[in-house]
XYZ file of N, CA and C in Angstrom:
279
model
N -60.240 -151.820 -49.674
C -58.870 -151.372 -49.516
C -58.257 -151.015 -50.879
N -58.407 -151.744 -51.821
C -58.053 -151.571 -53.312
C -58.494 -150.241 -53.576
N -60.085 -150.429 -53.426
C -60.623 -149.088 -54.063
C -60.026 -147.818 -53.453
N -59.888 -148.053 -52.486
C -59.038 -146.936 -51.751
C -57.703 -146.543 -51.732
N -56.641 -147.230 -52.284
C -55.388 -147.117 -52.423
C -55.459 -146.269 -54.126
N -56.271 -147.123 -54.981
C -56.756 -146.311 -56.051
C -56.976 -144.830 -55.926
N -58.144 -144.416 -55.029
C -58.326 -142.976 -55.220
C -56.921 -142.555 -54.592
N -56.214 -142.534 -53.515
C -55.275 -142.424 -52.942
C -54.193 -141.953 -54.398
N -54.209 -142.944 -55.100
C -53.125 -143.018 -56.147
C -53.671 -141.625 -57.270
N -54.872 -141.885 -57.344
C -55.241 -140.610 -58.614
C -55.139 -139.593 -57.708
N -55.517 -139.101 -57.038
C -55.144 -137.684 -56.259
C -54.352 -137.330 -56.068
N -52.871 -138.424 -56.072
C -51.756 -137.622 -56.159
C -51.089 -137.606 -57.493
N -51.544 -138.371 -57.727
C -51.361 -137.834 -59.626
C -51.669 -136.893 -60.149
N -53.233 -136.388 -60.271
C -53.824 -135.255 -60.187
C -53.381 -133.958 -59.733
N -53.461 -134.101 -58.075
C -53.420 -132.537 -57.823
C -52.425 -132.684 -56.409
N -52.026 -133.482 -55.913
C -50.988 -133.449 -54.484
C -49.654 -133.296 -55.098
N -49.530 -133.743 -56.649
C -48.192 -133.985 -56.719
C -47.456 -132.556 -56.630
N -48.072 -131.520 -56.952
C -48.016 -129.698 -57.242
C -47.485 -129.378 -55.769
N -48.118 -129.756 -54.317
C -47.549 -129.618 -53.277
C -46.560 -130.353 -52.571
N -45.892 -131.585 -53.492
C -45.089 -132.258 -52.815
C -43.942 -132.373 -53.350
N -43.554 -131.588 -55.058
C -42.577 -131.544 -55.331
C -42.164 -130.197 -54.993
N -40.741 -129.330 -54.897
C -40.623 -128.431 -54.616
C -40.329 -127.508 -56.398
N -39.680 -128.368 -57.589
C -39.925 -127.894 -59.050
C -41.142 -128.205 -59.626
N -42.085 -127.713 -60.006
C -42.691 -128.428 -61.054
C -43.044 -127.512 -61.976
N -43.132 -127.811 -63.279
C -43.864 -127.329 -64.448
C -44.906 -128.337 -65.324
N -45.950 -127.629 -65.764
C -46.856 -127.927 -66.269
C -47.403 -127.416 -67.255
N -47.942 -127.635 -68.570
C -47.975 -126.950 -69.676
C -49.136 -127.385 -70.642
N -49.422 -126.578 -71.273
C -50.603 -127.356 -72.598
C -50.505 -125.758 -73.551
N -50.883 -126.183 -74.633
C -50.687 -125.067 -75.877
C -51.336 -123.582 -75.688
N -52.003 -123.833 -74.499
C -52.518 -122.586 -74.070
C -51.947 -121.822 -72.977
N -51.313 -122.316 -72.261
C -50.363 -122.018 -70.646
C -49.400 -122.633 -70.101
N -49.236 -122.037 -69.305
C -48.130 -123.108 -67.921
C -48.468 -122.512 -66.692
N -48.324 -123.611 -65.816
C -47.957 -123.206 -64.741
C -46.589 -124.051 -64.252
N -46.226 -122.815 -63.393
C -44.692 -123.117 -63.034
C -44.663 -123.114 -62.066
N -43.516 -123.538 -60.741
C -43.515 -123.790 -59.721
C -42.356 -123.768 -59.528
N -40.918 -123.122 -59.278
C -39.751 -122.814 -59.119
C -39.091 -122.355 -58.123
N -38.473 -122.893 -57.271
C -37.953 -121.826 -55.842
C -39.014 -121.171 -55.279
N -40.472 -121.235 -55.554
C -41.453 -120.727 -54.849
C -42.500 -121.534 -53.488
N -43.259 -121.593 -53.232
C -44.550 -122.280 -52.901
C -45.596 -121.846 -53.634
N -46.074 -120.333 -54.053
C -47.357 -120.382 -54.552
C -47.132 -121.042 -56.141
N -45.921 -120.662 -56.806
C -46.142 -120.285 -58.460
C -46.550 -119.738 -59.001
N -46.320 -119.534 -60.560
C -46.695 -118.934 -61.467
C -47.095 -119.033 -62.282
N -49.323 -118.816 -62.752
C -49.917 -119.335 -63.944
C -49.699 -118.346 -64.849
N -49.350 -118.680 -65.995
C -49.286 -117.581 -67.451
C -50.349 -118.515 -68.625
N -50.411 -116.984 -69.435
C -51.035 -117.505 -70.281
C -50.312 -117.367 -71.649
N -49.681 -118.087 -72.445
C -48.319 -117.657 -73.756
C -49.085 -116.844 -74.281
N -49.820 -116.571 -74.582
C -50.572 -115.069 -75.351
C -50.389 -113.775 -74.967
N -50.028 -113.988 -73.441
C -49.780 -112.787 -73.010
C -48.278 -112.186 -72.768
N -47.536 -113.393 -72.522
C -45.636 -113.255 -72.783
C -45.312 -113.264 -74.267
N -44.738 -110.874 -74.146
C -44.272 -110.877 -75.564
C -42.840 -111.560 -75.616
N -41.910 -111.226 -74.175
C -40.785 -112.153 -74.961
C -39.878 -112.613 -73.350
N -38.639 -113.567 -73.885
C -38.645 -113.872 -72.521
C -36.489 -113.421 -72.461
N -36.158 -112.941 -71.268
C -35.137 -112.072 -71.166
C -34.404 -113.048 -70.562
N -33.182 -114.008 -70.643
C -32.913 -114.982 -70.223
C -31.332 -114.351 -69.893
N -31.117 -114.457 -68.027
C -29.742 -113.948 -66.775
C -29.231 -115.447 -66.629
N -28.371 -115.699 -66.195
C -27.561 -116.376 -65.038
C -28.457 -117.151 -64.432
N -28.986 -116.843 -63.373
C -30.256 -117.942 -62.497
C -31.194 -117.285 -62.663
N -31.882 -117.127 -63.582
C -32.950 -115.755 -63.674
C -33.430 -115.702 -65.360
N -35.129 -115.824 -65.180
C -35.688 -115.415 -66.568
C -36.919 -114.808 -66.025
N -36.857 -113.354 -67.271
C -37.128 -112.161 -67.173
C -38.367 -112.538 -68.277
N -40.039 -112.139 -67.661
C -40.829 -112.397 -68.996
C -41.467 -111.075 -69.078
N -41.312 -110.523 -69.700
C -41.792 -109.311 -70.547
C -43.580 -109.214 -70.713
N -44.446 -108.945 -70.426
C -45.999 -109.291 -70.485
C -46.709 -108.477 -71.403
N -47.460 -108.514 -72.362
C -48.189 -107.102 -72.887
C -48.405 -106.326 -72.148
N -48.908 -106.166 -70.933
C -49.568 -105.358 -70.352
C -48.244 -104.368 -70.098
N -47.449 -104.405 -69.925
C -45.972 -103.439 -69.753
C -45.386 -104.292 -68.033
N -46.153 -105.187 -67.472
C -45.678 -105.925 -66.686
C -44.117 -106.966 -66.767
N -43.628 -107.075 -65.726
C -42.959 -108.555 -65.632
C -43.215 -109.035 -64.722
N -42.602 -110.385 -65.359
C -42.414 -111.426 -64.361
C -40.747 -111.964 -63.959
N -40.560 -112.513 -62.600
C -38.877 -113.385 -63.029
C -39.446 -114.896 -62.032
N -38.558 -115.206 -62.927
C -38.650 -116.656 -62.539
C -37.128 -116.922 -61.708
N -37.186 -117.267 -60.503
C -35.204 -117.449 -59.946
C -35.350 -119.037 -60.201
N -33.870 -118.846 -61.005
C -33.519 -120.537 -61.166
C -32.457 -120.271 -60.674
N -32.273 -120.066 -59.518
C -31.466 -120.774 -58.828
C -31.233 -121.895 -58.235
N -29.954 -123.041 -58.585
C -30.126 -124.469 -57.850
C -30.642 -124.999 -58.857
N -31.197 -124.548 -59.990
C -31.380 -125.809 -60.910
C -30.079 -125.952 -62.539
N -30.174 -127.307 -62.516
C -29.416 -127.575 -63.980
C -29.650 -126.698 -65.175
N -28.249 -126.880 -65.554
C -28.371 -126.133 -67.226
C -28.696 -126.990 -67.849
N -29.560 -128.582 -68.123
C -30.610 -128.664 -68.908
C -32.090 -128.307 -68.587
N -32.210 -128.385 -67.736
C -33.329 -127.683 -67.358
C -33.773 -126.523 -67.590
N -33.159 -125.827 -67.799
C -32.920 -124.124 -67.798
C -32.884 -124.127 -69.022
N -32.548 -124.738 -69.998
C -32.361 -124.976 -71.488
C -33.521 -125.141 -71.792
N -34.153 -126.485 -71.258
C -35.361 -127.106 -71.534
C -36.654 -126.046 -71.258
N -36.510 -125.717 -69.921
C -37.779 -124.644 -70.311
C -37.750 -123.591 -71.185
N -36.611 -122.548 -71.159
C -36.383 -121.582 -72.152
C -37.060 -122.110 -73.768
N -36.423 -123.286 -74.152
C -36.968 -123.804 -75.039
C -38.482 -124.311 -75.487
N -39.056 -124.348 -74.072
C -40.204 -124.569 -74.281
C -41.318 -122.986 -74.343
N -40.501 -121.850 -73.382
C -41.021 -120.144 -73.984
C -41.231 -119.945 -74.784
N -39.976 -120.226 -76.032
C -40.154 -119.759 -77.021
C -40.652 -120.341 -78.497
N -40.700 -121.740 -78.121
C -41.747 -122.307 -79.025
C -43.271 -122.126 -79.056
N -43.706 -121.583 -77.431
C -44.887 -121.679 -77.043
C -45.510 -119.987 -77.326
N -44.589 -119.105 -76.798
C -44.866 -117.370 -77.090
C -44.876 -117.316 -78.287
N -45.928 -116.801 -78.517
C -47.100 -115.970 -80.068
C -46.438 -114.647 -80.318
């Protein structure tokens, strides 16, 4: 039963927690993935966001390729919205 409440516990640590929150972000010096007002989300890679265009409930990412992306923040806090912005542009090359 132990051993089993265990795996129980790492799997949603791991990889359930992505389908059971409705925000999440996730990050390492190479990417993010984001998860915002969506279900699927959005993986990037910061190498490829030249810059990021920051609306009202809304950030605009600019891509090399001549692509975008938007992210709707709608419904979430202005630290939050702070906090990731802040984390774009420390992270975009």
């Amino acid at each position: 039963m132990i051993t089993a409440a265990c795996y129980i516990i790492i799997a949603y640590q791991v990889g359930l927690r992505r389908f059971f929150h409705r925000h999440y972000v996730e990050w390492n010096k190479r990417g993010m993935t984001l998860r915002v007002n969506s279900f699927w989300g959005l993986n990037l890679s910061f190498s490829d966001v030249k810059n990021v265009v920051f609306s009202e409930d809304s950030y605009t990412l600019n891509m090399y390729g001549g692509s975008t992306k938007n992210i709707d923040l709608a419904g979430i806090e202005q630290q939050s919205k702070e906090r990731l912005l802040t984390l774009l542009n420390t992270n975009i090359r």
